[in-house]
JSON list of C-alpha atoms in Angstrom, two decimals:
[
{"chain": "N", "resi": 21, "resn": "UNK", "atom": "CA", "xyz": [106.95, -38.87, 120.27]},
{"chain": "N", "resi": 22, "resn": "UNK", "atom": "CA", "xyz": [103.44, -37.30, 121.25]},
{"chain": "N", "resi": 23, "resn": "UNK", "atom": "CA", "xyz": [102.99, -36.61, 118.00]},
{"chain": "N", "resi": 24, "resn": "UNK", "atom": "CA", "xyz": [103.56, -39.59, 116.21]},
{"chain": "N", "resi": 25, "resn": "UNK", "atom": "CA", "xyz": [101.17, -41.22, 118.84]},
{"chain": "N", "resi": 26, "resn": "UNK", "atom": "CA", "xyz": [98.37, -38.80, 117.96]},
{"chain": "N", "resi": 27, "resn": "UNK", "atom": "CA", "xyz": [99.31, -38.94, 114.35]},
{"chain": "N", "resi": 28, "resn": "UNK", "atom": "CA", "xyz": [98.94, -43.42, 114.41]},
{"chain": "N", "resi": 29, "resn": "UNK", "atom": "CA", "xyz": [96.16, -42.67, 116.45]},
{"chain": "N", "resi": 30, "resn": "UNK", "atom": "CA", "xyz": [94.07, -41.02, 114.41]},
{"chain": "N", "resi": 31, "resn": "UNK", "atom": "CA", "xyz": [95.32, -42.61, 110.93]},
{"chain": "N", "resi": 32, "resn": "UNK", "atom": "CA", "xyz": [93.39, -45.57, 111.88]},
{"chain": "N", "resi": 33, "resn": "UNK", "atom": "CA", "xyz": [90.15, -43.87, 112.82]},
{"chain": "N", "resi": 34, "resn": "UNK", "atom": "CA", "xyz": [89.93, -41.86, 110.35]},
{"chain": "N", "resi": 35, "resn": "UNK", "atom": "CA", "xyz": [90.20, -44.43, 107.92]},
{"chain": "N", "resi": 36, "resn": "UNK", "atom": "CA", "xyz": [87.61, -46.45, 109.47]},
{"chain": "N", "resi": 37, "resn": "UNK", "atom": "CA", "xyz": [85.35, -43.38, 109.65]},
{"chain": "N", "resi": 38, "resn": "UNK", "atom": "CA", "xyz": [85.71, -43.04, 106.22]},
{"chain": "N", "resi": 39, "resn": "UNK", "atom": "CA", "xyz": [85.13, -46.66, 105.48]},
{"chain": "N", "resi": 40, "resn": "UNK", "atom": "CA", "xyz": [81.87, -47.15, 107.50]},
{"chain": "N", "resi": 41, "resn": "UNK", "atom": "CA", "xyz": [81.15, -44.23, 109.48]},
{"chain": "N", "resi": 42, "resn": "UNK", "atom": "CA", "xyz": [81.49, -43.79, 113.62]},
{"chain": "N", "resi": 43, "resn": "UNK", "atom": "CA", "xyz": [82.01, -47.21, 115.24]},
{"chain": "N", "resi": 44, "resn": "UNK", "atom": "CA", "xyz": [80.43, -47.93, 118.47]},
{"chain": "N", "resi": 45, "resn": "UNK", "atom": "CA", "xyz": [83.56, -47.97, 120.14]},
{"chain": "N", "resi": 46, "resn": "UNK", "atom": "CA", "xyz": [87.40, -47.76, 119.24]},
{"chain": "N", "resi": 47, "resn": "UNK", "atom": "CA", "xyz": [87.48, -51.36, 119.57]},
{"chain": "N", "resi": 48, "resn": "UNK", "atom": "CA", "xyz": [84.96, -52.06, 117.22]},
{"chain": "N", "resi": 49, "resn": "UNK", "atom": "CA", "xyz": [87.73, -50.61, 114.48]},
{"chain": "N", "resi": 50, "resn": "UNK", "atom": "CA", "xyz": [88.98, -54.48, 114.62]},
{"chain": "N", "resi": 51, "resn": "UNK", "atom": "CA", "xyz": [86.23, -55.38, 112.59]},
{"chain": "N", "resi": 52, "resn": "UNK", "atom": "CA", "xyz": [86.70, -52.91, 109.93]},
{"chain": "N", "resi": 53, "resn": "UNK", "atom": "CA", "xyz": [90.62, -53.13, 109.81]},
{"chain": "N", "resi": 54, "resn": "UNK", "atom": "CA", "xyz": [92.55, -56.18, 109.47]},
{"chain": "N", "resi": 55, "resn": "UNK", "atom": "CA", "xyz": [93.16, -57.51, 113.03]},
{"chain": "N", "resi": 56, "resn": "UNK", "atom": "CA", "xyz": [97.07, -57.67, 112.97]},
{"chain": "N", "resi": 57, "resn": "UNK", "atom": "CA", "xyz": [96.46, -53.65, 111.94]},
{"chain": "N", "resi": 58, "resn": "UNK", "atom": "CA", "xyz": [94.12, -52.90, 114.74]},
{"chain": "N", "resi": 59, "resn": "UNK", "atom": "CA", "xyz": [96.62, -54.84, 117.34]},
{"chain": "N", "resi": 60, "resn": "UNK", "atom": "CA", "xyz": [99.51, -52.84, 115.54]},
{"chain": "N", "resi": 61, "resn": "UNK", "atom": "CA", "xyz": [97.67, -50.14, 116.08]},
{"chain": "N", "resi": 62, "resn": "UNK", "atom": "CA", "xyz": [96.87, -50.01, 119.84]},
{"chain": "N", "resi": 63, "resn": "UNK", "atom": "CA", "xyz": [100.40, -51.17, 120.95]},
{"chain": "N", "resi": 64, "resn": "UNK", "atom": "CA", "xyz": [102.44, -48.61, 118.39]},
{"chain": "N", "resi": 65, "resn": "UNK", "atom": "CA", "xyz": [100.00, -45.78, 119.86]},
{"chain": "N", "resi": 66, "resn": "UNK", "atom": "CA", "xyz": [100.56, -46.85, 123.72]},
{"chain": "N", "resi": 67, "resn": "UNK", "atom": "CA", "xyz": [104.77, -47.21, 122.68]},
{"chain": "N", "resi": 68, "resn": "UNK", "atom": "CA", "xyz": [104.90, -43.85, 121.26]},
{"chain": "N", "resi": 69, "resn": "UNK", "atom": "CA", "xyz": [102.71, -42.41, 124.50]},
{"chain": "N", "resi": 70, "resn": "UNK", "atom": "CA", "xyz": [104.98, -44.03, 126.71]},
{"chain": "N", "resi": 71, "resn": "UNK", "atom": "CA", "xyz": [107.84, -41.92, 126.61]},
{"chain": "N", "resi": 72, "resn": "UNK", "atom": "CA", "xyz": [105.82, -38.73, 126.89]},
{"chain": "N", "resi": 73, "resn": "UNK", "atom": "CA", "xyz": [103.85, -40.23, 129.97]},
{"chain": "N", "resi": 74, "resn": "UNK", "atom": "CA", "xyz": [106.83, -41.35, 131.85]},
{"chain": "N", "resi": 75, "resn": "UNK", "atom": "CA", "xyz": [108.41, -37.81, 131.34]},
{"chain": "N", "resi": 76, "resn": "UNK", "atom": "CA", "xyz": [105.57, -36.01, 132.52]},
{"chain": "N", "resi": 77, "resn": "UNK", "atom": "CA", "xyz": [104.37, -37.95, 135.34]},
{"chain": "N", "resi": 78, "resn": "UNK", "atom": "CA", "xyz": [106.78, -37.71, 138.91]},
{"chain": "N", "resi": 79, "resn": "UNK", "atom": "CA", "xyz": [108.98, -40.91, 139.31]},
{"chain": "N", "resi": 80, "resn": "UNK", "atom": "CA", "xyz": [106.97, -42.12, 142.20]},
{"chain": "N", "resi": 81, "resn": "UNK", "atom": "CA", "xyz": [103.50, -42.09, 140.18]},
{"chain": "N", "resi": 82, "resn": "UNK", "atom": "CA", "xyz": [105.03, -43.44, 136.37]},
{"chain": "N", "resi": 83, "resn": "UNK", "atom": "CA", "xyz": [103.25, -47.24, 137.67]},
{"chain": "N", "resi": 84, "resn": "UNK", "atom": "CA", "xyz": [100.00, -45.64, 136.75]},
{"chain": "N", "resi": 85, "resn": "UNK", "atom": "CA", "xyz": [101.07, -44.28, 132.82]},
{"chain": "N", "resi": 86, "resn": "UNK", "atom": "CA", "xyz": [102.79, -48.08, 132.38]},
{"chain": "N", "resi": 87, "resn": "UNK", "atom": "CA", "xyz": [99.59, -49.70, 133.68]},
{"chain": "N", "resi": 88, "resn": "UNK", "atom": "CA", "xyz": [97.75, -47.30, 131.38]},
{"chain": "N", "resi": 89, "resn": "UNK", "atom": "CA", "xyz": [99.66, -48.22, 128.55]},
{"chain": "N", "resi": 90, "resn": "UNK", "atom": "CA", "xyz": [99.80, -52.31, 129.91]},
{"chain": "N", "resi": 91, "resn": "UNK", "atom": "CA", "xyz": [95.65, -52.15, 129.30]},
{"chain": "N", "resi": 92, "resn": "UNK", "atom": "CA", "xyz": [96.24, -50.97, 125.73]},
{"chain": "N", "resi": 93, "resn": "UNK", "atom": "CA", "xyz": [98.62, -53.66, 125.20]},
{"chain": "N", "resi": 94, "resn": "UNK", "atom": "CA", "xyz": [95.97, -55.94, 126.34]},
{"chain": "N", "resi": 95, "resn": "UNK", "atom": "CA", "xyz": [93.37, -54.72, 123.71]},
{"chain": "N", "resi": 96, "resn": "UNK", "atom": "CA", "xyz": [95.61, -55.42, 121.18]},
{"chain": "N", "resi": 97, "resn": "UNK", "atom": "CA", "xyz": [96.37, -59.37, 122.57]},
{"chain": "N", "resi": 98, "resn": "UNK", "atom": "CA", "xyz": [92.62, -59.61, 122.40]},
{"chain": "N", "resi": 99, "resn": "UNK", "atom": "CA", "xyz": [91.26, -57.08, 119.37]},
{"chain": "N", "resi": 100, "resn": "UNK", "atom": "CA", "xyz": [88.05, -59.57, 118.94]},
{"chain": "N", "resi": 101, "resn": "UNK", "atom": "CA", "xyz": [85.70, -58.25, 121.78]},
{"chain": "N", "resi": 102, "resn": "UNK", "atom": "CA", "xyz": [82.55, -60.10, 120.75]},
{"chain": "N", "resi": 103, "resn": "UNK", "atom": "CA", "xyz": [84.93, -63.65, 120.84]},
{"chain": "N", "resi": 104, "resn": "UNK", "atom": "CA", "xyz": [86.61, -65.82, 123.38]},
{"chain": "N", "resi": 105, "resn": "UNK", "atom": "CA", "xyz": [89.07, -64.31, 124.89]},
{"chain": "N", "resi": 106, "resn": "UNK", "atom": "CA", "xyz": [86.88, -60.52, 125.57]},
{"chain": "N", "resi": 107, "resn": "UNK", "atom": "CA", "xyz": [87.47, -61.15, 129.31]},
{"chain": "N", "resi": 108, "resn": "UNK", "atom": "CA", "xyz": [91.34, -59.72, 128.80]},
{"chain": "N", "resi": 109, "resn": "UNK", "atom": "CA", "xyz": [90.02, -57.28, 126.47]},
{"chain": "N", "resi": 110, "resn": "UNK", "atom": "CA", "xyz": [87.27, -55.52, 128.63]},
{"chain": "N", "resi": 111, "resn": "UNK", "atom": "CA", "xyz": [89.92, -55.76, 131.61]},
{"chain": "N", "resi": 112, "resn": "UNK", "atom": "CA", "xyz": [92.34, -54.28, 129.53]},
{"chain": "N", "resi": 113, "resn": "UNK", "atom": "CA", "xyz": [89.74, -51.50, 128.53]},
{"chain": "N", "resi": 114, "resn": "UNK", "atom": "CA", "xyz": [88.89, -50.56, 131.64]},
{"chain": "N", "resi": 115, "resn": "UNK", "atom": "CA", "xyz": [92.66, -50.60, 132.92]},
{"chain": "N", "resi": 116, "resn": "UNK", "atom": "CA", "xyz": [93.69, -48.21, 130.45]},
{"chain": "N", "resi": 117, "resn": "UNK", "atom": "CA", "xyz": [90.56, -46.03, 130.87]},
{"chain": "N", "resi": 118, "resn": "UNK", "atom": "CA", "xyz": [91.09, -46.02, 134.45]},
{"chain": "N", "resi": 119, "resn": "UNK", "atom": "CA", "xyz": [94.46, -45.30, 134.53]},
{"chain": "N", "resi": 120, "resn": "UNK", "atom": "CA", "xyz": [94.49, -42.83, 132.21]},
{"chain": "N", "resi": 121, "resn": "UNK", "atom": "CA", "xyz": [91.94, -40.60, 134.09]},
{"chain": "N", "resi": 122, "resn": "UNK", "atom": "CA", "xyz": [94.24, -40.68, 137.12]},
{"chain": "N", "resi": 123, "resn": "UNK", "atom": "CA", "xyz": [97.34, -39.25, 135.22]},
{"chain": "N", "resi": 124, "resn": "UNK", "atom": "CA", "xyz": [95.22, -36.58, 133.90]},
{"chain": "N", "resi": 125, "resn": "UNK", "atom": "CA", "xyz": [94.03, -36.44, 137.41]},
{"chain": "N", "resi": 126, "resn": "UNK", "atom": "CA", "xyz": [97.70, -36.28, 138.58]},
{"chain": "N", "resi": 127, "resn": "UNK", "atom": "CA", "xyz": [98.60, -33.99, 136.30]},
{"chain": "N", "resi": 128, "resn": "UNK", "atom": "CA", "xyz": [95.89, -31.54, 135.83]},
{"chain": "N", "resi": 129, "resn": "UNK", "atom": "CA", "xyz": [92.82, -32.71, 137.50]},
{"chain": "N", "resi": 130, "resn": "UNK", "atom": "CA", "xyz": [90.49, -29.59, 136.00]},
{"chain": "N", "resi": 131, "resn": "UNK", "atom": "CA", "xyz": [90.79, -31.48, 132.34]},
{"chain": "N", "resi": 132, "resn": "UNK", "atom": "CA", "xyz": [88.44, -33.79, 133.95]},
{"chain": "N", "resi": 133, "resn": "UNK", "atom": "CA", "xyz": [86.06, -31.09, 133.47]},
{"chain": "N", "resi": 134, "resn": "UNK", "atom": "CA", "xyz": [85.69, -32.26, 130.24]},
{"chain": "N", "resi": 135, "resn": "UNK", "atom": "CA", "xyz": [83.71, -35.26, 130.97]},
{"chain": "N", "resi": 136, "resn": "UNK", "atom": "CA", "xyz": [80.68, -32.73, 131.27]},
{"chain": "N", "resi": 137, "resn": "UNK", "atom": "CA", "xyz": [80.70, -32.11, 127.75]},
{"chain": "N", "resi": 138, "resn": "UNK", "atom": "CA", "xyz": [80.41, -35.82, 127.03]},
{"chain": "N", "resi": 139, "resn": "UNK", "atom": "CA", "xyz": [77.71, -36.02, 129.71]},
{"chain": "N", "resi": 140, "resn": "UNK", "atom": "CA", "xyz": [75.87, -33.43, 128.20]},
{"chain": "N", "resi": 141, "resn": "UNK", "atom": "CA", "xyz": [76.56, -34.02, 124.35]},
{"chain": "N", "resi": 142, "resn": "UNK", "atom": "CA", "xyz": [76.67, -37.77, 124.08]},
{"chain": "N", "resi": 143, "resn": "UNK", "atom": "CA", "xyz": [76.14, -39.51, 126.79]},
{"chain": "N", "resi": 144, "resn": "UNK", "atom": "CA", "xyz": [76.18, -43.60, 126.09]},
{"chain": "N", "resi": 145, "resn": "UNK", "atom": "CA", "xyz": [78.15, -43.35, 123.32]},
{"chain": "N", "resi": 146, "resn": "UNK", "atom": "CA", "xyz": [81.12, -45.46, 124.13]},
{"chain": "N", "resi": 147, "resn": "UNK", "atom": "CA", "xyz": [83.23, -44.38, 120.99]},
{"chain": "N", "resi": 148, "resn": "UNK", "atom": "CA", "xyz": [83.33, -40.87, 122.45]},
{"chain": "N", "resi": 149, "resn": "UNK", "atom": "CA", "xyz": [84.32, -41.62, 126.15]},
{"chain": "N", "resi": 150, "resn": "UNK", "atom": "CA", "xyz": [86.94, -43.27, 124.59]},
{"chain": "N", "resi": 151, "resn": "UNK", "atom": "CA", "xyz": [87.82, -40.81, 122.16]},
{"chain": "N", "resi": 152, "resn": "UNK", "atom": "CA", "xyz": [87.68, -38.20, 125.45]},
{"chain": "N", "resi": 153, "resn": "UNK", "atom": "CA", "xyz": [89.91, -40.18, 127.57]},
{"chain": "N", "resi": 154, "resn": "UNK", "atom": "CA", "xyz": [92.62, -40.17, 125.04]},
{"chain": "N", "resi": 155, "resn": "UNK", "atom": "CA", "xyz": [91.88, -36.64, 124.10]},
{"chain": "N", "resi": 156, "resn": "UNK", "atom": "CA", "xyz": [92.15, -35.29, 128.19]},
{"chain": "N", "resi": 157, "resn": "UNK", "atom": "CA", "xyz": [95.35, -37.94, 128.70]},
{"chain": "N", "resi": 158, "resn": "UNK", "atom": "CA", "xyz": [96.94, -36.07, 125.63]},
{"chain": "N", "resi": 159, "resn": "UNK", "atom": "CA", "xyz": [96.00, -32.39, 126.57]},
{"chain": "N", "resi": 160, "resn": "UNK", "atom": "CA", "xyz": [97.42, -33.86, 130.58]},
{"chain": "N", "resi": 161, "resn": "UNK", "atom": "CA", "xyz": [100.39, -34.55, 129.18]},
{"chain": "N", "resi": 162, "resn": "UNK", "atom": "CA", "xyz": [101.55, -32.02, 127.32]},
{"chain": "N", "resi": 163, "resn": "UNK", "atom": "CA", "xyz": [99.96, -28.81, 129.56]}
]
């Protein structure tokens, strides 16, 4: 199931860096794509992450890879971040982000290493953070 997640995963942003270049941020992908796809898109790329994350995570710590996967869900109830409702979409952000780094840090805490590249290659560029966090949750998960 890892791989279908990295496979819907990427489908969409690769289309949308073909349509109009790097976004600013994943979320930004809403306003390329339809906004049914982009909602789609988060919550069949946190389902097919799940099973992975729950396998690879010890029973007493899988609350952290469901909350991860909870803040992804809440992207996708809110894909508009410029609108109304961007208060549930910034928490869920930031949920997801947050949790994620603490499985990797659970699982193997020297991928957060990685964050030094993005420090030192582009730092405030919130489209790669992102991009990283998935990237080190995958490489956590299947290590």
């Amino acid at each position: 199931m890892i791989i279908l997640s990295i496979i819907i995963g990427l489908s969409v942003v690769v289309y949308a860096v073909w349509r109009e270049g790097i976004p600013d941020s994943l979320s930004h992908i809403a306003y390329i794509v339809p906004k049914w796809v982009f909602s789609l898109w988060m919550m069949l790329t946190g389902m097919t992450l799940m099973p992975s994350l729950m396998d690879a995570l010890p029973d007493h710590k899988r609350f952290v890879g469901f909350l991860a996967v909870l803040g992804l869900a809440c992207v996708a109830a809110t894909p508009y971040y410029k609108e109304e409702h961007k208060a549930l979409h910034y928490a869920g952000g930031i949920l997801c982000a947050l949790c994620s780094t603490v499985v990797a840090w659970i699982l193997h805490p020297l991928l957060l290493a990685l964050w030094l590249v993005y420090a030192c290659v582009w730092p405030k560029e919130l489209f790669w953070a992102e991009a990283l966090v998935y990237v080190i949750l995958i490489a956590s998960i299947t290590i």
